[in-house]
PDB file of C-alpha atoms and ligand atoms in Angstrom:
ATOM      1  CA  UNK A   1      78.163  64.432  91.885  1.00 51.00           C
ATOM      2  CA  UNK A   2      78.401  63.024  88.359  1.00 57.00           C
ATOM      3  CA  UNK A   3      75.960  60.410  87.093  1.00 78.00           C
ATOM      4  CA  UNK A   4      76.648  57.101  88.705  1.00 90.00           C
ATOM      5  CA  UNK A   5      75.482  53.600  88.124  1.00 97.00           C
ATOM      6  CA  UNK A   6      72.671  52.581  90.429  1.00 98.00           C
ATOM      7  CA  UNK A   7      73.440  49.151  91.882  1.00 97.00           C
ATOM      8  CA  UNK A   8      70.361  48.646  94.044  1.00 97.00           C
ATOM      9  CA  UNK A   9      67.362  50.610  95.244  1.00 97.00           C
ATOM     10  CA  UNK A  10      65.749  49.614  98.531  1.00 95.00           C
ATOM     11  CA  UNK A  11      62.848  51.131 100.433  1.00 94.00           C
ATOM     12  CA  UNK A  12      64.867  53.763 102.289  1.00 97.00           C
ATOM     13  CA  UNK A  13      68.259  53.735 100.571  1.00 98.00           C
ATOM     14  CA  UNK A  14      69.912  53.587  97.162  1.00 98.00           C
ATOM     15  CA  UNK A  15      73.328  52.070  96.464  1.00 98.00           C
ATOM     16  CA  UNK A  16      75.454  53.533  93.671  1.00 98.00           C
ATOM     17  CA  UNK A  17      78.753  52.355  92.269  1.00 98.00           C
ATOM     18  CA  UNK A  18      81.566  53.935  94.303  1.00 98.00           C
ATOM     19  CA  UNK A  19      84.540  55.951  93.036  1.00 97.00           C
ATOM     20  CA  UNK A  20      86.954  53.042  93.557  1.00 97.00           C
ATOM     21  CA  UNK A  21      86.620  49.289  93.161  1.00 96.00           C
ATOM     22  CA  UNK A  22      85.287  47.712  96.312  1.00 97.00           C
ATOM     23  CA  UNK A  23      83.337  50.824  97.308  1.00 98.00           C
ATOM     24  CA  UNK A  24      79.705  51.918  97.043  1.00 98.00           C
ATOM     25  CA  UNK A  25      77.849  55.129  97.752  1.00 98.00           C
ATOM     26  CA  UNK A  26      74.908  54.679 100.115  1.00 98.00           C
ATOM     27  CA  UNK A  27      72.207  57.340  99.602  1.00 98.00           C
ATOM     28  CA  UNK A  28      69.587  57.866 102.339  1.00 98.00           C
ATOM     29  CA  UNK A  29      66.122  58.677 100.973  1.00 98.00           C
ATOM     30  CA  UNK A  30      63.345  60.509 102.804  1.00 98.00           C
ATOM     31  CA  UNK A  31      61.008  57.637 102.002  1.00 97.00           C
ATOM     32  CA  UNK A  32      59.525  55.684 104.873  1.00 97.00           C
ATOM     33  CA  UNK A  33      57.773  52.359 104.508  1.00 96.00           C
ATOM     34  CA  UNK A  34      56.220  49.979 107.003  1.00 95.00           C
ATOM     35  CA  UNK A  35      54.366  46.669 107.009  1.00 92.00           C
ATOM     36  CA  UNK A  36      56.335  45.391 104.035  1.00 88.00           C
ATOM     37  CA  UNK A  37      55.803  48.632 102.080  1.00 89.00           C
ATOM     38  CA  UNK A  38      52.008  48.612 102.416  1.00 93.00           C
ATOM     39  CA  UNK A  39      52.327  51.948 104.218  1.00 96.00           C
ATOM     40  CA  UNK A  40      54.436  54.639 102.543  1.00 96.00           C
ATOM     41  CA  UNK A  41      55.295  58.286 103.062  1.00 97.00           C
ATOM     42  CA  UNK A  42      58.001  60.824 102.412  1.00 97.00           C
ATOM     43  CA  UNK A  43      59.355  62.434 105.570  1.00 97.00           C
ATOM     44  CA  UNK A  44      61.293  65.610 104.882  1.00 97.00           C
ATOM     45  CA  UNK A  45      64.790  65.399 106.316  1.00 97.00           C
ATOM     46  CA  UNK A  46      64.662  61.761 107.465  1.00 98.00           C
ATOM     47  CA  UNK A  47      67.427  60.729 105.059  1.00 98.00           C
ATOM     48  CA  UNK A  48      69.727  63.493 106.261  1.00 98.00           C
ATOM     49  CA  UNK A  49      69.168  62.540 109.905  1.00 98.00           C
ATOM     50  CA  UNK A  50      69.673  58.816 109.329  1.00 98.00           C
ATOM     51  CA  UNK A  51      72.844  59.453 107.328  1.00 98.00           C
ATOM     52  CA  UNK A  52      74.262  61.412 110.262  1.00 98.00           C
ATOM     53  CA  UNK A  53      73.039  59.104 113.009  1.00 98.00           C
ATOM     54  CA  UNK A  54      74.237  55.964 111.226  1.00 98.00           C
ATOM     55  CA  UNK A  55      77.628  57.583 110.574  1.00 98.00           C
ATOM     56  CA  UNK A  56      77.921  58.472 114.268  1.00 98.00           C
ATOM     57  CA  UNK A  57      76.953  54.980 115.457  1.00 98.00           C
ATOM     58  CA  UNK A  58      79.197  53.157 112.953  1.00 98.00           C
ATOM     59  CA  UNK A  59      82.171  55.335 113.961  1.00 98.00           C
ATOM     60  CA  UNK A  60      81.620  54.678 117.657  1.00 98.00           C
ATOM     61  CA  UNK A  61      81.318  50.925 116.984  1.00 98.00           C
ATOM     62  CA  UNK A  62      84.520  50.817 114.926  1.00 98.00           C
ATOM     63  CA  UNK A  63      86.265  52.539 117.853  1.00 98.00           C
ATOM     64  CA  UNK A  64      85.407  49.533 120.019  1.00 98.00           C
ATOM     65  CA  UNK A  65      86.659  47.103 117.375  1.00 98.00           C
ATOM     66  CA  UNK A  66      83.514  46.196 115.451  1.00 98.00           C
ATOM     67  CA  UNK A  67      84.419  45.998 111.751  1.00 98.00           C
ATOM     68  CA  UNK A  68      81.912  48.047 109.724  1.00 98.00           C
ATOM     69  CA  UNK A  69      81.302  48.936 106.100  1.00 98.00           C
ATOM     70  CA  UNK A  70      81.437  52.696 106.817  1.00 98.00           C
ATOM     71  CA  UNK A  71      84.295  54.643 105.189  1.00 98.00           C
ATOM     72  CA  UNK A  72      83.223  58.305 105.265  1.00 98.00           C
ATOM     73  CA  UNK A  73      80.281  60.622 104.896  1.00 98.00           C
ATOM     74  CA  UNK A  74      80.282  62.339 101.535  1.00 98.00           C
ATOM     75  CA  UNK A  75      77.477  64.875 101.961  1.00 98.00           C
ATOM     76  CA  UNK A  76      74.074  65.368 103.611  1.00 97.00           C
ATOM     77  CA  UNK A  77      72.548  62.210 102.220  1.00 98.00           C
ATOM     78  CA  UNK A  78      75.432  60.030 101.114  1.00 98.00           C
ATOM     79  CA  UNK A  79      78.180  57.965 102.647  1.00 98.00           C
ATOM     80  CA  UNK A  80      81.007  55.964 101.123  1.00 98.00           C
ATOM     81  CA  UNK A  81      80.917  52.333 102.197  1.00 98.00           C
ATOM     82  CA  UNK A  82      82.807  49.103 101.538  1.00 98.00           C
ATOM     83  CA  UNK A  83      81.145  46.828  99.022  1.00 98.00           C
ATOM     84  CA  UNK A  84      80.120  43.567 100.678  1.00 98.00           C
ATOM     85  CA  UNK A  85      78.039  40.546  99.857  1.00 98.00           C
ATOM     86  CA  UNK A  86      75.069  40.986 102.154  1.00 98.00           C
ATOM     87  CA  UNK A  87      74.270  37.902 104.255  1.00 98.00           C
ATOM     88  CA  UNK A  88      70.514  37.441 103.653  1.00 98.00           C
ATOM     89  CA  UNK A  89      69.566  37.703 107.332  1.00 98.00           C
ATOM     90  CA  UNK A  90      68.114  40.425 109.512  1.00 98.00           C
ATOM     91  CA  UNK A  91      69.619  40.021 112.958  1.00 99.00           C
ATOM     92  CA  UNK A  92      67.264  41.383 115.601  1.00 99.00           C
ATOM     93  CA  UNK A  93      68.420  41.998 119.146  1.00 99.00           C
ATOM     94  CA  UNK A  94      65.867  42.628 121.898  1.00 99.00           C
ATOM     95  CA  UNK A  95      66.231  43.870 125.467  1.00 99.00           C
ATOM     96  CA  UNK A  96      62.598  44.748 126.124  1.00 99.00           C
ATOM     97  CA  UNK A  97      59.472  43.220 124.595  1.00 98.00           C
ATOM     98  CA  UNK A  98      57.920  45.252 121.775  1.00 98.00           C
ATOM     99  CA  UNK A  99      56.641  44.970 118.218  1.00 98.00           C
ATOM    100  CA  UNK A 100      56.369  41.539 116.662  1.00 98.00           C
ATOM    101  CA  UNK A 101      57.753  39.761 119.729  1.00 98.00           C
ATOM    102  CA  UNK A 102      54.969  41.191 121.898  1.00 98.00           C
ATOM    103  CA  UNK A 103      52.389  40.273 119.292  1.00 98.00           C
ATOM    104  CA  UNK A 104      53.729  36.804 118.625  1.00 98.00           C
ATOM    105  CA  UNK A 105      54.276  35.765 122.250  1.00 98.00           C
ATOM    106  CA  UNK A 106      51.652  37.857 124.036  1.00 98.00           C
ATOM    107  CA  UNK A 107      54.205  39.714 126.156  1.00 98.00           C
ATOM    108  CA  UNK A 108      53.210  43.241 127.036  1.00 98.00           C
ATOM    109  CA  UNK A 109      55.210  45.974 125.272  1.00 98.00           C
ATOM    110  CA  UNK A 110      57.728  47.460 127.646  1.00 98.00           C
ATOM    111  CA  UNK A 111      58.263  44.292 129.680  1.00 98.00           C
ATOM    112  CA  UNK A 112      61.972  43.821 130.274  1.00 98.00           C
ATOM    113  CA  UNK A 113      63.096  40.469 128.873  1.00 98.00           C
ATOM    114  CA  UNK A 114      64.761  37.992 131.265  1.00 98.00           C
ATOM    115  CA  UNK A 115      67.855  38.240 129.045  1.00 98.00           C
ATOM    116  CA  UNK A 116      68.838  39.724 125.720  1.00 98.00           C
ATOM    117  CA  UNK A 117      67.342  37.717 122.863  1.00 98.00           C
ATOM    118  CA  UNK A 118      68.801  37.508 119.352  1.00 98.00           C
ATOM    119  CA  UNK A 119      66.426  36.521 116.554  1.00 98.00           C
ATOM    120  CA  UNK A 120      66.911  35.982 112.838  1.00 98.00           C
ATOM    121  CA  UNK A 121      64.650  36.848 109.929  1.00 98.00           C
ATOM    122  CA  UNK A 122      65.229  35.881 106.342  1.00 98.00           C
ATOM    123  CA  UNK A 123      65.687  38.936 104.117  1.00 98.00           C
ATOM    124  CA  UNK A 124      62.896  38.224 101.665  1.00 97.00           C
ATOM    125  CA  UNK A 125      60.487  41.106 101.048  1.00 93.00           C
ATOM    126  CA  UNK A 126      58.214  38.863  99.014  1.00 95.00           C
ATOM    127  CA  UNK A 127      57.750  36.636 102.092  1.00 97.00           C
ATOM    128  CA  UNK A 128      57.558  39.511 104.596  1.00 95.00           C
ATOM    129  CA  UNK A 129      61.019  38.755 106.100  1.00 97.00           C
ATOM    130  CA  UNK A 130      59.898  35.659 108.061  1.00 98.00           C
ATOM    131  CA  UNK A 131      61.327  34.770 111.468  1.00 98.00           C
ATOM    132  CA  UNK A 132      63.582  31.726 111.140  1.00 98.00           C
ATOM    133  CA  UNK A 133      65.546  29.432 113.449  1.00 98.00           C
ATOM    134  CA  UNK A 134      69.295  28.861 113.434  1.00 98.00           C
ATOM    135  CA  UNK A 135      68.455  25.400 112.088  1.00 98.00           C
ATOM    136  CA  UNK A 136      67.103  26.964 108.888  1.00 98.00           C
ATOM    137  CA  UNK A 137      70.252  29.050 108.506  1.00 98.00           C
ATOM    138  CA  UNK A 138      72.455  25.961 108.734  1.00 97.00           C
ATOM    139  CA  UNK A 139      70.237  23.682 106.677  1.00 98.00           C
ATOM    140  CA  UNK A 140      69.819  26.134 103.816  1.00 98.00           C
ATOM    141  CA  UNK A 141      73.405  27.414 104.000  1.00 98.00           C
ATOM    142  CA  UNK A 142      72.495  31.089 104.444  1.00 98.00           C
ATOM    143  CA  UNK A 143      75.498  31.437 106.744  1.00 98.00           C
ATOM    144  CA  UNK A 144      78.128  29.041 108.086  1.00 98.00           C
ATOM    145  CA  UNK A 145      78.374  28.058 111.748  1.00 98.00           C
ATOM    146  CA  UNK A 146      81.449  30.269 112.097  1.00 98.00           C
ATOM    147  CA  UNK A 147      79.711  33.241 110.471  1.00 98.00           C
ATOM    148  CA  UNK A 148      76.681  32.812 112.689  1.00 98.00           C
ATOM    149  CA  UNK A 149      78.856  32.645 115.819  1.00 98.00           C
ATOM    150  CA  UNK A 150      80.619  35.842 114.751  1.00 98.00           C
ATOM    151  CA  UNK A 151      77.345  37.606 113.992  1.00 98.00           C
ATOM    152  CA  UNK A 152      75.864  36.671 117.357  1.00 98.00           C
ATOM    153  CA  UNK A 153      79.010  37.723 119.249  1.00 98.00           C
ATOM    154  CA  UNK A 154      79.165  41.057 117.393  1.00 98.00           C
ATOM    155  CA  UNK A 155      75.436  41.660 117.901  1.00 99.00           C
ATOM    156  CA  UNK A 156      75.748  41.188 121.674  1.00 98.00           C
ATOM    157  CA  UNK A 157      78.816  43.442 121.813  1.00 98.00           C
ATOM    158  CA  UNK A 158      77.004  46.087 119.741  1.00 99.00           C
ATOM    159  CA  UNK A 159      73.994  45.791 122.034  1.00 99.00           C
ATOM    160  CA  UNK A 160      76.117  46.251 125.166  1.00 98.00           C
ATOM    161  CA  UNK A 161      77.811  49.310 123.742  1.00 98.00           C
ATOM    162  CA  UNK A 162      74.692  50.917 122.279  1.00 99.00           C
ATOM    163  CA  UNK A 163      72.648  50.327 125.450  1.00 98.00           C
ATOM    164  CA  UNK A 164      75.285  52.307 127.352  1.00 98.00           C
ATOM    165  CA  UNK A 165      75.623  54.971 124.675  1.00 98.00           C
ATOM    166  CA  UNK A 166      71.875  55.593 124.561  1.00 98.00           C
ATOM    167  CA  UNK A 167      71.481  55.350 128.354  1.00 98.00           C
ATOM    168  CA  UNK A 168      73.986  58.203 128.554  1.00 98.00           C
ATOM    169  CA  UNK A 169      71.547  60.436 126.647  1.00 98.00           C
ATOM    170  CA  UNK A 170      68.424  59.303 128.504  1.00 98.00           C
ATOM    171  CA  UNK A 171      67.255  56.737 125.966  1.00 99.00           C
ATOM    172  CA  UNK A 172      66.388  53.049 126.459  1.00 98.00           C
ATOM    173  CA  UNK A 173      67.466  50.798 123.611  1.00 99.00           C
ATOM    174  CA  UNK A 174      64.469  48.483 123.356  1.00 99.00           C
ATOM    175  CA  UNK A 175      65.562  46.518 120.279  1.00 99.00           C
ATOM    176  CA  UNK A 176      67.314  46.920 116.944  1.00 99.00           C
ATOM    177  CA  UNK A 177      67.929  45.219 113.622  1.00 98.00           C
ATOM    178  CA  UNK A 178      71.305  44.904 111.952  1.00 99.00           C
ATOM    179  CA  UNK A 179      72.701  43.280 108.839  1.00 98.00           C
ATOM    180  CA  UNK A 180      76.097  41.850 108.083  1.00 99.00           C
ATOM    181  CA  UNK A 181      78.107  41.398 104.906  1.00 98.00           C
ATOM    182  CA  UNK A 182      81.038  39.364 103.650  1.00 98.00           C
ATOM    183  CA  UNK A 183      84.112  41.419 102.788  1.00 98.00           C
ATOM    184  CA  UNK A 184      86.648  39.513 100.650  1.00 96.00           C
ATOM    185  CA  UNK A 185      90.155  39.372 102.140  1.00 94.00           C
ATOM    186  CA  UNK A 186      93.513  38.960 100.407  1.00 91.00           C
ATOM    187  CA  UNK A 187      93.696  35.207 101.083  1.00 93.00           C
ATOM    188  CA  UNK A 188      90.601  34.324  99.105  1.00 94.00           C
ATOM    189  CA  UNK A 189      88.540  34.187 102.302  1.00 95.00           C
ATOM    190  CA  UNK A 190      86.333  36.820 103.792  1.00 97.00           C
ATOM    191  CA  UNK A 191      85.589  38.781 106.948  1.00 98.00           C
ATOM    192  CA  UNK A 192      82.081  39.299 108.338  1.00 98.00           C
ATOM    193  CA  UNK A 193      81.444  43.018 108.904  1.00 98.00           C
ATOM    194  CA  UNK A 194      78.534  45.182 110.029  1.00 99.00           C
ATOM    195  CA  UNK A 195      76.681  46.683 107.035  1.00 98.00           C
ATOM    196  CA  UNK A 196      73.487  48.609 106.189  1.00 98.00           C
ATOM    197  CA  UNK A 197      72.573  51.280 108.780  1.00 98.00           C
ATOM    198  CA  UNK A 198      71.821  51.805 112.452  1.00 98.00           C
ATOM    199  CA  UNK A 199      69.313  54.604 112.911  1.00 98.00           C
ATOM    200  CA  UNK A 200      65.883  55.309 114.412  1.00 98.00           C
ATOM    201  CA  UNK A 201      64.524  53.476 111.342  1.00 98.00           C
ATOM    202  CA  UNK A 202      66.110  50.256 112.584  1.00 98.00           C
ATOM    203  CA  UNK A 203      66.048  50.648 116.387  1.00 98.00           C
ATOM    204  CA  UNK A 204      63.368  51.134 119.018  1.00 99.00           C
ATOM    205  CA  UNK A 205      64.436  54.057 121.191  1.00 99.00           C
ATOM    206  CA  UNK A 206      62.297  55.148 124.139  1.00 99.00           C
ATOM    207  CA  UNK A 207      62.901  58.163 126.327  1.00 98.00           C
ATOM    208  CA  UNK A 208      64.033  56.850 129.720  1.00 98.00           C
ATOM    209  CA  UNK A 209      61.761  59.122 131.762  1.00 98.00           C
ATOM    210  CA  UNK A 210      58.584  59.269 129.674  1.00 98.00           C
ATOM    211  CA  UNK A 211      58.836  56.159 127.438  1.00 98.00           C
ATOM    212  CA  UNK A 212      58.154  58.492 124.496  1.00 98.00           C
ATOM    213  CA  UNK A 213      58.978  56.674 121.290  1.00 98.00           C
ATOM    214  CA  UNK A 214      61.827  58.314 119.382  1.00 98.00           C
ATOM    215  CA  UNK A 215      61.906  55.912 116.442  1.00 98.00           C
ATOM    216  CA  UNK A 216      60.086  54.590 113.399  1.00 98.00           C
ATOM    217  CA  UNK A 217      57.139  53.362 115.480  1.00 98.00           C
ATOM    218  CA  UNK A 218      55.993  57.021 115.340  1.00 98.00           C
ATOM    219  CA  UNK A 219      55.463  56.445 111.615  1.00 98.00           C
ATOM    220  CA  UNK A 220      54.233  52.841 111.841  1.00 98.00           C
ATOM    221  CA  UNK A 221      51.633  53.763 114.489  1.00 98.00           C
ATOM    222  CA  UNK A 222      50.670  57.229 113.198  1.00 97.00           C
ATOM    223  CA  UNK A 223      52.004  58.947 116.315  1.00 98.00           C
ATOM    224  CA  UNK A 224      53.162  62.002 114.338  1.00 97.00           C
ATOM    225  CA  UNK A 225      56.320  64.129 114.729  1.00 98.00           C
ATOM    226  CA  UNK A 226      58.527  61.456 113.183  1.00 98.00           C
ATOM    227  CA  UNK A 227      61.402  63.646 112.008  1.00 98.00           C
ATOM    228  CA  UNK A 228      61.113  65.720 115.198  1.00 98.00           C
ATOM    229  CA  UNK A 229      61.791  62.506 117.165  1.00 98.00           C
ATOM    230  CA  UNK A 230      64.771  61.600 114.950  1.00 98.00           C
ATOM    231  CA  UNK A 231      66.033  65.168 115.381  1.00 98.00           C
ATOM    232  CA  UNK A 232      65.758  64.720 119.149  1.00 98.00           C
ATOM    233  CA  UNK A 233      67.943  61.599 118.960  1.00 98.00           C
ATOM    234  CA  UNK A 234      70.527  63.396 116.787  1.00 98.00           C
ATOM    235  CA  UNK A 235      70.525  66.424 119.076  1.00 98.00           C
ATOM    236  CA  UNK A 236      71.015  64.310 122.211  1.00 98.00           C
ATOM    237  CA  UNK A 237      73.881  62.494 120.485  1.00 98.00           C
ATOM    238  CA  UNK A 238      75.453  65.919 119.895  1.00 97.00           C
ATOM    239  CA  UNK A 239      75.264  65.606 116.125  1.00 96.00           C
ATOM    240  CA  UNK A 240      73.004  68.628 115.601  1.00 88.00           C
ATOM    241  CA  UNK A 241      73.769  72.074 116.899  1.00 69.00           C
ATOM    242  CA  UNK A 242      71.250  73.516 119.287  1.00 56.00           C
ATOM    243  CA  UNK A 243      71.265  77.177 118.254  1.00 52.00           C
ATOM    244  CA  UNK A 244      68.265  76.772 116.008  1.00 52.00           C
ATOM    245  CA  UNK A 245      64.781  78.264 116.429  1.00 53.00           C
ATOM    246  CA  UNK A 246      62.645  75.849 118.458  1.00 51.00           C
ATOM    247  CA  UNK A 247      61.210  72.986 116.409  1.00 49.00           C
ATOM    248  CA  UNK A 248      63.075  73.966 113.280  1.00 52.00           C
ATOM    249  CA  UNK A 249      66.374  72.114 113.164  1.00 51.00           C
ATOM    250  CA  UNK A 250      68.590  73.587 110.486  1.00 54.00           C
ATOM    251  CA  UNK A 251      70.073  70.398 109.148  1.00 55.00           C
ATOM    252  CA  UNK A 252      72.478  72.258 106.903  1.00 49.00           C
ATOM    253  CA  UNK A 253      74.557  73.398 109.881  1.00 39.00           C
ATOM    254  CA  UNK A 254      75.899  69.915 110.315  1.00 48.00           C
ATOM    255  CA  UNK A 255      76.811  69.005 106.782  1.00 44.00           C
ATOM    256  CA  UNK A 256      79.934  68.997 104.646  1.00 40.00           C
ATOM    257  CA  UNK A 257      78.254  69.396 101.315  1.00 40.00           C
ATOM    258  CA  UNK A 258      80.232  68.790  98.163  1.00 36.00           C
TER     259      UNK A 258
HETATM  260  O1  C5P B   1      58.927  44.590 114.019  1.00 90.09           O
HETATM  261  P1  C5P B   1      59.836  43.972 115.041  1.00 90.09           P
HETATM  262  O2  C5P B   1      59.328  44.097 116.435  1.00 90.09           O
HETATM  263  O3  C5P B   1      60.210  42.550 114.697  1.00 90.09           O
HETATM  264  O4  C5P B   1      61.185  44.824 114.953  1.00 90.09           O
HETATM  265  C1  C5P B   1      62.270  44.601 115.818  1.00 90.09           C
HETATM  266  C2  C5P B   1      63.323  45.702 115.539  1.00 90.09           C
HETATM  267  O5  C5P B   1      63.885  45.526 114.254  1.00 90.09           O
HETATM  268  C3  C5P B   1      62.733  47.120 115.555  1.00 90.09           C
HETATM  269  O6  C5P B   1      63.709  47.986 116.104  1.00 90.09           O
HETATM  270  C4  C5P B   1      62.540  47.441 114.084  1.00 90.09           C
HETATM  271  O7  C5P B   1      62.669  48.812 113.837  1.00 90.09           O
HETATM  272  C5  C5P B   1      63.665  46.655 113.436  1.00 90.09           C
HETATM  273  N1  C5P B   1      63.325  46.164 112.095  1.00 90.09           N
HETATM  274  C6  C5P B   1      63.910  46.746 110.988  1.00 90.09           C
HETATM  275  N2  C5P B   1      63.610  46.273 109.733  1.00 90.09           N
HETATM  276  C7  C5P B   1      62.772  45.253 109.559  1.00 90.09           C
HETATM  277  C8  C5P B   1      62.166  44.652 110.678  1.00 90.09           C
HETATM  278  C9  C5P B   1      62.475  45.132 111.942  1.00 90.09           C
HETATM  279  O8  C5P B   1      64.711  47.673 111.118  1.00 90.09           O
HETATM  280  N3  C5P B   1      62.524  44.811 108.336  1.00 90.09           N
END
C-alpha cells in the first residue's frame, strides 16, 4: 500500500488515514503490552490473528444489529473502518470474577458473578485507566445519559451473543473490554457505534473443560504459548484452516493479501 498518513499509534494498533473521507485503516501490530506498558514484547503473528478474530466478531455482531466501525478486511494486518470520535471510556463487562475485580474486591478468580456487571474506566494511559462511576461520566460530560444508556444496552446484548458464540466452541467468556465511538449522521447528530477491536487481547477466554486461559493473561502472567492460544481461538471459530502441521499454523492460508 502507498505511504499513508499516520493518525494515531497505540500500544497494539496503528490508525492511518483511509482511502475515502470518513474512513481509517486499522493496522494490528504484533506488539503486546501489559500493566500500562511496563511489560512489553513482540509476539509473532498476534496482529494477524487479532485482525482476523476481530473481523469475525464484528461481522457476527453487525448481523445481530449492533452498529460497528468495521467495513472490510484489507489484508493480513489491516482493516478498513469508519472514522469515529472515540468516547474516552473503556466499557468492561464481567460474567465471572477475574483480574482487577478479583484483586480489588477479594473475590476468587473463576467465581461466577451473581449477575453480569458492567464497569467503566477512563481512557487515560497516564492515569492507568482508572475505574470510574457513572456519576463521574455525567459530571465530567464524558458521555451523555442517552449515550451511556445505549452503551450499556449494546454491551449487554454483545455479552449475551458472545457468551453463546464462545460457548458453542467450548469457551467461557469470563469478561471483555469494548470501546464505542460517535459517528456523525446527516442531521448534524451522531450515532454511537462499537469501535476498536474484540480479540483475545481484550477478552478473557477460558476453555470450558480445563479452564485453560486462551487470552492475553498468558502474556500478562508469563504462562507462555500466547499466539498458540490465540490460534486455538481462531481455529475453533473456523477462521483458520486445520490442514497445517501440528503447532505451526500457516496464517497465510487465510488471508486476502493485496
Ligand atoms: O484487568 P481487568 O480485569 O480489569 O480486565 C477486564 C477485561 O478487560 C479483560 O478481558 C482485559 O483483557 C480487558 N482489558 C483491556 N484493556 C484494558 C483493560 C482491560 O482489554 N486496558
